[in-house]
Amino acid sequence: MKTVTLQQYEALCDEVWHHNRLYFQESKPEISDDAYDELVRRLEAIEEAHPEWISDTSPTRRLGERPLEGFKEVEHSQVMLSLEKAFSQDELQDFHKRMQKLLETSSITYCGELKFDGLAISVKYEKGRFVQAVTRGDGRVGSDVTQNLKTLKTLPLRLNSTDVPDVLEVRGEVFLPKAAFEKMNQERAEQDLPLWANPRNAAAGSLKLLDPKEVAKRADLSVVFYGIAGLSKELPKSQYEVHQFLASLGLMTPETFLKPYGNFISIAKLHSVQDIMDYADRVARERSELPFAIDGVVIKLDNLTAFEMLGTTGKHPRGAVAYKFSAEQAWTYVNDIVVQVGRTGVLTPVAELEPVQLAGSCISRATLHNFDEVERKDIRPKDYVCIEKGGDVIPKVVAVDRHKRSGHTHAVKAPEHCPSCHTPVVKDPHEVAWRCPNVKGCPEQILRKLIHFASKAGLEIEHLGDKVMEQLVQKGFVKRFSDIFRLDSAMLSQLDGFKDKSIKNLLASIEKAKKTTFARLIMALGIRYVGKQMADELARTTKSLEKLMAMSVDELLEVPGIGEKVAHSLVEYCSDEENRQELLALECLGVTCKVEEVHYDTSHPFYNKTIVLTGTLSSMGRGEATARVQAKGARTADTVSKKVDFVIVGDDPGSKLEKAKKLGVRIVYEPDFLEMI
Ligand code: IVH
């Protein structure tokens, strides 16, 4: 750790307090949860190195929140602690080892639970009647929100059992389901009110309203329970049974809440770090589809006697840990909106952002897709926007907070001229994209085509990324694909940072790329409308470049999955003299490609069939489902037509299912689909 001064430490304490106040008191955080966690970790590291500096007012010694103003204060019968956090497999391993050591056994069962991103609540029932609800507050004293909780439809006012305990105090989480959050923000936007940044803040803002009638209007505020703080009879033996016990009394648990939404994982019994990782991976995969926000999983000792025996550190119970996921969304400012020219000439508006941490990386750009979308969402330079990252896709802007907009910004429109070559731009009335028609002369289009050619999607030439290609083009060494195979060490030595070893490496990977597959070569050429699936299909059916180049539109239309648009685009490409010369040059320079023979099980029901996927599958993402049907020799399509053989249906399928029913296309639901693959 770098040397820090006492002043720096105190400044960091103040900073964390400032963010605590924004988060807990005002429900208006200015930084992401990840950035906050990072600050706290820095603080903890300093305190470990300098225990003599720690004062009672350090944010690490206090539990954060203070009671809400305007509510009665109530002391908790049992302190409401927070959970220790783990951010990596190594940290989970440390936790597991610690448990093994403390409990003097190698075999431990954990109960895995979802970590709700809401507000902790303690709820008391006496003789089966709801009597009190208290927020966590500072952990010792919270705010009495009994009247507000009474308005929640998911909270029973009477327990549903013939054998009710005299006293039951349960712990859980108040939250706003995602759909209700979106609806609430939509209504706020219509009324020109500031938007909530996320469901947690919206839930906090709703819970602390002083007028229960106002809370009742936010009828979708919900509650689930996962723990017991007091019970006048014998406690269940395991955490797993706690969930069953609470559900048996008619209380909402995460499992009962999720049931109507399909096959999501909720609690699980886990026996090793590998089990924990597998569970966390599955939850992380399902996270975006869950009806509520979570920010990780909680791993608890299942044996409650052991859990009690290990006690607490004062801040955390020893027998539990929260394994946190990184944020999927973040808010930041748009510094500018620029126009990017793609390899096929499509003009894409891109937001240049004030850099922000999201899902483990620093994000400074987000695609705005097209100008219709920019107009529809009304995104402008200097706006405060919410960005989202799902899977490995480029982040996108999902919301704009218009209240943070100053009066001097202008709506962005498509440019009249290409920003790279100044050719007037054009738009096909059937498409949303504006494009630069200067396909052969636009410097940016040429550069993007070359980058694509060498990229992972193309010939996969290692060490030849965007930056290197930019230099090669700038120096005039590469103007067309074939020039890549004419590069020599004298040319490469003129590039920034290129020495003997890097020159040798790049030349070796260029040499290696000469032996490629036919599908890769077709894909690398970047022919308009020809994506990976199409390239695979063309390679499989035509088998050679000569044959592909000689095919007519009618012949191409015979190839499964190829429609008019693709057929015309291919014929146009192959009949262009310059393109033909270039393909010949590649061959002369030693580029050879073989057709990969793939052996499918021809008796499989998906073999050689066209499949449409619709709705959300609970067992896998769309990318995986596509890959798996393709591995059986099927093609996927986006729209349902008579040519489609199967429609695979997940949750919330929408209009494609209706269309399939109308056309009599075979419908396969998820359980059967899983069986078939
Ligand atoms: S157990 C000693 N289980 O996370 C803490 N907490 O950092 C006992 N939370 O304040 C809480 N989901 O608001 C527990 N399944 C879960 C949870 C959960 C969300 C929240 C809770 C608590 C915070 C702890």
Short mmCIF file of N, CA, C and O in Angstrom, two decimals, residues 41-117:
data_model
loop_
_atom_site.label_atom_id
_atom_site.label_comp_id
_atom_site.label_asym_id
_atom_site.label_seq_id
_atom_site.Cartn_x
_atom_site.Cartn_y
_atom_site.Cartn_z
N ARG A 41 -13.17 -0.42 1.17
CA ARG A 41 -12.04 -1.36 1.23
C ARG A 41 -10.73 -0.61 1.46
O ARG A 41 -9.87 -1.05 2.20
N ARG A 42 -10.60 0.57 0.78
CA ARG A 42 -9.38 1.35 0.96
C ARG A 42 -9.26 1.78 2.42
O ARG A 42 -8.20 1.69 3.03
N LEU A 43 -10.42 2.20 2.95
CA LEU A 43 -10.45 2.65 4.35
C LEU A 43 -10.05 1.50 5.28
O LEU A 43 -9.24 1.67 6.19
N GLU A 44 -10.59 0.32 5.01
CA GLU A 44 -10.29 -0.83 5.87
C GLU A 44 -8.81 -1.19 5.79
O GLU A 44 -8.19 -1.54 6.80
N ALA A 45 -8.25 -1.07 4.58
CA ALA A 45 -6.82 -1.40 4.41
C ALA A 45 -5.96 -0.43 5.22
O ALA A 45 -5.00 -0.82 5.87
N ILE A 46 -6.33 0.86 5.18
CA ILE A 46 -5.56 1.85 5.94
C ILE A 46 -5.67 1.56 7.44
O ILE A 46 -4.69 1.61 8.17
N GLU A 47 -6.90 1.20 7.87
CA GLU A 47 -7.10 0.95 9.30
C GLU A 47 -6.33 -0.28 9.77
O GLU A 47 -5.89 -0.36 10.91
N GLU A 48 -6.16 -1.22 8.84
CA GLU A 48 -5.39 -2.40 9.21
C GLU A 48 -3.92 -2.02 9.41
O GLU A 48 -3.26 -2.49 10.33
N ALA A 49 -3.44 -1.11 8.56
CA ALA A 49 -2.04 -0.69 8.66
C ALA A 49 -1.83 0.30 9.81
O ALA A 49 -0.74 0.41 10.36
N HIS A 50 -2.87 1.08 10.11
CA HIS A 50 -2.75 2.11 11.16
C HIS A 50 -3.88 2.00 12.18
O HIS A 50 -4.72 2.90 12.27
N PRO A 51 -3.89 0.94 13.00
CA PRO A 51 -5.00 0.81 13.96
C PRO A 51 -5.06 1.98 14.94
O PRO A 51 -6.11 2.30 15.48
N GLU A 52 -3.92 2.66 15.09
CA GLU A 52 -3.88 3.76 16.07
C GLU A 52 -4.71 4.97 15.61
O GLU A 52 -5.05 5.84 16.40
N TRP A 53 -5.03 5.01 14.31
CA TRP A 53 -5.79 6.17 13.82
C TRP A 53 -7.30 6.01 13.99
O TRP A 53 -8.05 6.96 13.92
N ILE A 54 -7.74 4.76 14.19
CA ILE A 54 -9.19 4.51 14.14
C ILE A 54 -9.91 5.19 15.29
O ILE A 54 -9.55 5.00 16.45
N SER A 55 -10.89 5.99 14.96
CA SER A 55 -11.67 6.61 16.03
C SER A 55 -13.08 6.02 16.01
O SER A 55 -13.46 5.33 15.08
N ASP A 56 -13.84 6.35 17.04
CA ASP A 56 -15.21 5.84 17.12
C ASP A 56 -16.08 6.35 15.99
O ASP A 56 -17.15 5.82 15.72
N THR A 57 -15.62 7.45 15.39
CA THR A 57 -16.48 8.03 14.34
C THR A 57 -16.11 7.50 12.95
O THR A 57 -16.68 7.95 11.96
N SER A 58 -15.19 6.54 12.89
CA SER A 58 -14.86 5.98 11.57
C SER A 58 -16.10 5.26 11.01
O SER A 58 -16.79 4.57 11.75
N PRO A 59 -16.37 5.43 9.71
CA PRO A 59 -17.55 4.76 9.15
C PRO A 59 -17.49 3.25 9.32
O PRO A 59 -18.52 2.59 9.33
N THR A 60 -16.29 2.69 9.51
CA THR A 60 -16.22 1.24 9.67
C THR A 60 -16.64 0.80 11.08
O THR A 60 -16.90 -0.36 11.32
N ARG A 61 -16.65 1.74 12.03
CA ARG A 61 -17.06 1.40 13.40
C ARG A 61 -18.55 1.62 13.61
O ARG A 61 -19.10 1.27 14.62
N ARG A 62 -19.15 2.32 12.70
CA ARG A 62 -20.58 2.63 12.87
C ARG A 62 -21.34 1.90 11.77
O ARG A 62 -20.79 1.58 10.72
N LEU A 63 -22.58 1.67 12.00
CA LEU A 63 -23.30 0.85 11.04
C LEU A 63 -23.94 1.63 9.90
O LEU A 63 -24.68 1.09 9.11
N GLY A 64 -23.66 2.93 9.85
CA GLY A 64 -24.10 3.65 8.65
C GLY A 64 -25.33 4.49 8.83
O GLY A 64 -25.25 5.69 9.04
N GLU A 65 -26.48 3.84 8.76
CA GLU A 65 -27.71 4.62 8.70
C GLU A 65 -28.08 5.26 10.03
O GLU A 65 -27.74 4.76 11.08
N ARG A 66 -28.81 6.33 9.92
CA ARG A 66 -29.45 6.89 11.13
C ARG A 66 -30.96 6.78 10.93
O ARG A 66 -31.42 6.68 9.80
N PRO A 67 -31.72 6.79 12.04
CA PRO A 67 -33.17 6.66 11.86
C PRO A 67 -33.74 7.78 10.98
O PRO A 67 -33.18 8.87 10.92
N LEU A 68 -34.83 7.48 10.33
CA LEU A 68 -35.46 8.46 9.45
C LEU A 68 -36.13 9.54 10.28
O LEU A 68 -36.69 9.26 11.33
N GLU A 69 -36.08 10.73 9.74
CA GLU A 69 -36.75 11.81 10.48
C GLU A 69 -38.27 11.69 10.35
O GLU A 69 -38.76 11.32 9.30
N GLY A 70 -38.98 11.98 11.43
CA GLY A 70 -40.44 11.97 11.35
C GLY A 70 -41.05 10.64 11.77
O GLY A 70 -42.27 10.52 11.84
N PHE A 71 -40.23 9.63 12.05
CA PHE A 71 -40.76 8.34 12.48
C PHE A 71 -40.33 8.07 13.92
O PHE A 71 -39.26 8.53 14.35
N LYS A 72 -41.15 7.29 14.64
CA LYS A 72 -40.80 6.94 16.01
C LYS A 72 -39.56 6.04 15.99
O LYS A 72 -39.42 5.19 15.10
N GLU A 73 -38.67 6.23 16.95
CA GLU A 73 -37.48 5.38 17.00
C GLU A 73 -37.75 4.14 17.84
O GLU A 73 -38.39 4.24 18.89
N VAL A 74 -37.27 3.01 17.40
CA VAL A 74 -37.49 1.76 18.14
C VAL A 74 -36.16 1.02 18.27
O VAL A 74 -35.42 0.91 17.28
N GLU A 75 -35.86 0.57 19.46
CA GLU A 75 -34.62 -0.18 19.64
C GLU A 75 -34.86 -1.64 19.24
O GLU A 75 -35.87 -2.24 19.64
N HIS A 76 -33.95 -2.21 18.46
CA HIS A 76 -34.13 -3.60 18.03
C HIS A 76 -33.86 -4.56 19.18
O HIS A 76 -32.92 -4.35 19.95
N SER A 77 -34.65 -5.64 19.26
CA SER A 77 -34.43 -6.61 20.32
C SER A 77 -33.11 -7.34 20.06
O SER A 77 -32.42 -7.76 20.97
N GLN A 78 -32.76 -7.48 18.80
CA GLN A 78 -31.48 -8.10 18.43
C GLN A 78 -30.88 -7.21 17.34
O GLN A 78 -31.58 -6.88 16.37
N VAL A 79 -29.62 -6.80 17.52
CA VAL A 79 -29.02 -5.84 16.57
C VAL A 79 -29.15 -6.35 15.13
O VAL A 79 -29.04 -7.55 14.89
N MET A 80 -29.37 -5.41 14.21
CA MET A 80 -29.40 -5.80 12.78
C MET A 80 -28.03 -5.52 12.18
O MET A 80 -27.68 -4.37 11.95
N LEU A 81 -27.29 -6.57 11.97
CA LEU A 81 -25.92 -6.41 11.49
C LEU A 81 -25.89 -6.38 9.96
O LEU A 81 -26.92 -6.51 9.31
N SER A 82 -24.69 -6.18 9.45
CA SER A 82 -24.56 -6.32 8.00
C SER A 82 -23.71 -7.56 7.72
O SER A 82 -23.23 -8.21 8.65
N LEU A 83 -23.54 -7.86 6.45
CA LEU A 83 -22.80 -9.08 6.09
C LEU A 83 -21.40 -8.75 5.62
O LEU A 83 -21.18 -7.71 4.97
N GLU A 84 -20.49 -9.62 5.92
CA GLU A 84 -19.15 -9.50 5.38
C GLU A 84 -19.26 -9.74 3.87
O GLU A 84 -20.10 -10.52 3.43
N LYS A 85 -18.39 -9.06 3.08
CA LYS A 85 -18.52 -9.22 1.63
C LYS A 85 -17.34 -9.97 1.04
O LYS A 85 -16.21 -9.79 1.48
N ALA A 86 -17.63 -10.79 0.04
CA ALA A 86 -16.55 -11.44 -0.72
C ALA A 86 -16.74 -11.04 -2.18
O ALA A 86 -17.88 -10.93 -2.64
N PHE A 87 -15.64 -10.80 -2.87
CA PHE A 87 -15.75 -10.34 -4.25
C PHE A 87 -15.11 -11.32 -5.24
O PHE A 87 -15.12 -11.09 -6.42
N SER A 88 -14.50 -12.39 -4.72
CA SER A 88 -13.82 -13.31 -5.63
C SER A 88 -13.89 -14.72 -5.08
O SER A 88 -14.22 -14.93 -3.90
N GLN A 89 -13.53 -15.67 -5.94
CA GLN A 89 -13.51 -17.06 -5.51
C GLN A 89 -12.49 -17.25 -4.38
O GLN A 89 -12.74 -18.01 -3.44
N ASP A 90 -11.37 -16.52 -4.47
CA ASP A 90 -10.35 -16.64 -3.42
C ASP A 90 -10.91 -16.22 -2.07
O ASP A 90 -10.65 -16.85 -1.04
N GLU A 91 -11.70 -15.14 -2.08
CA GLU A 91 -12.24 -14.66 -0.81
C GLU A 91 -13.28 -15.65 -0.26
O GLU A 91 -13.42 -15.80 0.95
N LEU A 92 -13.99 -16.31 -1.16
CA LEU A 92 -14.94 -17.34 -0.71
C LEU A 92 -14.19 -18.52 -0.12
O LEU A 92 -14.58 -19.11 0.88
N GLN A 93 -13.08 -18.85 -0.78
CA GLN A 93 -12.23 -19.94 -0.31
C GLN A 93 -11.74 -19.64 1.11
O GLN A 93 -11.76 -20.51 1.99
N ASP A 94 -11.33 -18.38 1.32
CA ASP A 94 -10.86 -17.97 2.66
C ASP A 94 -11.97 -18.18 3.68
O ASP A 94 -11.74 -18.67 4.78
N PHE A 95 -13.18 -17.77 3.30
CA PHE A 95 -14.33 -17.90 4.20
C PHE A 95 -14.56 -19.38 4.56
O PHE A 95 -14.69 -19.74 5.73
N HIS A 96 -14.54 -20.21 3.52
CA HIS A 96 -14.78 -21.65 3.71
C HIS A 96 -13.71 -22.27 4.63
O HIS A 96 -14.02 -23.02 5.56
N LYS A 97 -12.45 -21.88 4.40
CA LYS A 97 -11.36 -22.41 5.23
C LYS A 97 -11.55 -21.99 6.68
O LYS A 97 -11.32 -22.75 7.61
N ARG A 98 -11.95 -20.71 6.85
CA ARG A 98 -12.18 -20.19 8.20
C ARG A 98 -13.27 -21.00 8.90
O ARG A 98 -13.14 -21.37 10.06
N MET A 99 -14.35 -21.29 8.17
CA MET A 99 -15.46 -22.06 8.77
C MET A 99 -14.97 -23.45 9.17
O MET A 99 -15.28 -23.95 10.24
N GLN A 100 -14.18 -24.07 8.26
CA GLN A 100 -13.67 -25.42 8.55
C GLN A 100 -12.82 -25.40 9.82
O GLN A 100 -12.92 -26.31 10.65
N LYS A 101 -12.01 -24.33 9.95
CA LYS A 101 -11.13 -24.25 11.11
C LYS A 101 -11.95 -24.01 12.39
O LYS A 101 -11.78 -24.72 13.39
N LEU A 102 -12.87 -23.04 12.32
CA LEU A 102 -13.65 -22.70 13.52
C LEU A 102 -14.54 -23.85 13.96
O LEU A 102 -14.73 -24.08 15.15
N LEU A 103 -15.09 -24.57 12.98
CA LEU A 103 -16.03 -25.64 13.34
C LEU A 103 -15.34 -27.00 13.45
O LEU A 103 -15.98 -28.01 13.76
N GLU A 104 -14.04 -26.98 13.17
CA GLU A 104 -13.21 -28.19 13.27
C GLU A 104 -13.80 -29.36 12.50
O GLU A 104 -13.91 -30.48 13.00
N THR A 105 -14.23 -29.07 11.29
CA THR A 105 -14.71 -30.14 10.42
C THR A 105 -14.50 -29.73 8.96
O THR A 105 -14.50 -28.54 8.64
N SER A 106 -14.31 -30.74 8.11
CA SER A 106 -14.11 -30.38 6.70
C SER A 106 -15.44 -30.39 5.95
O SER A 106 -15.56 -29.82 4.89
N SER A 107 -16.43 -31.07 6.54
CA SER A 107 -17.68 -31.12 5.77
C SER A 107 -18.70 -30.14 6.34
O SER A 107 -19.13 -30.26 7.49
N ILE A 108 -19.02 -29.16 5.51
CA ILE A 108 -19.92 -28.10 5.95
C ILE A 108 -21.04 -27.94 4.92
O ILE A 108 -20.79 -28.00 3.70
N THR A 109 -22.26 -27.76 5.39
CA THR A 109 -23.36 -27.47 4.47
C THR A 109 -23.73 -25.99 4.62
O THR A 109 -23.87 -25.50 5.74
N TYR A 110 -23.83 -25.33 3.46
CA TYR A 110 -24.25 -23.93 3.47
C TYR A 110 -25.63 -23.83 2.85
O TYR A 110 -26.04 -24.67 2.05
N CYS A 111 -26.30 -22.74 3.20
CA CYS A 111 -27.56 -22.44 2.52
C CYS A 111 -27.27 -21.21 1.65
O CYS A 111 -26.84 -20.17 2.16
N GLY A 112 -27.45 -21.35 0.37
CA GLY A 112 -27.24 -20.23 -0.56
C GLY A 112 -28.57 -19.51 -0.75
O GLY A 112 -29.61 -20.14 -0.92
N GLU A 113 -28.53 -18.18 -0.69
CA GLU A 113 -29.75 -17.38 -0.87
C GLU A 113 -29.46 -16.22 -1.81
O GLU A 113 -28.31 -15.82 -1.99
N LEU A 114 -30.51 -15.65 -2.36
CA LEU A 114 -30.35 -14.45 -3.19
C LEU A 114 -30.10 -13.26 -2.28
O LEU A 114 -30.66 -13.19 -1.19
N LYS A 115 -29.26 -12.34 -2.74
CA LYS A 115 -29.07 -11.13 -1.94
C LYS A 115 -29.92 -10.01 -2.55
O LYS A 115 -29.59 -9.45 -3.59
N PHE A 116 -31.04 -9.77 -1.91
CA PHE A 116 -31.98 -8.75 -2.39
C PHE A 116 -31.36 -7.37 -2.29
O PHE A 116 -30.72 -7.05 -1.29
N ASP A 117 -31.58 -6.55 -3.31
CA ASP A 117 -31.08 -5.18 -3.25
C ASP A 117 -32.24 -4.27 -2.84
O ASP A 117 -32.82 -3.57 -3.65
#
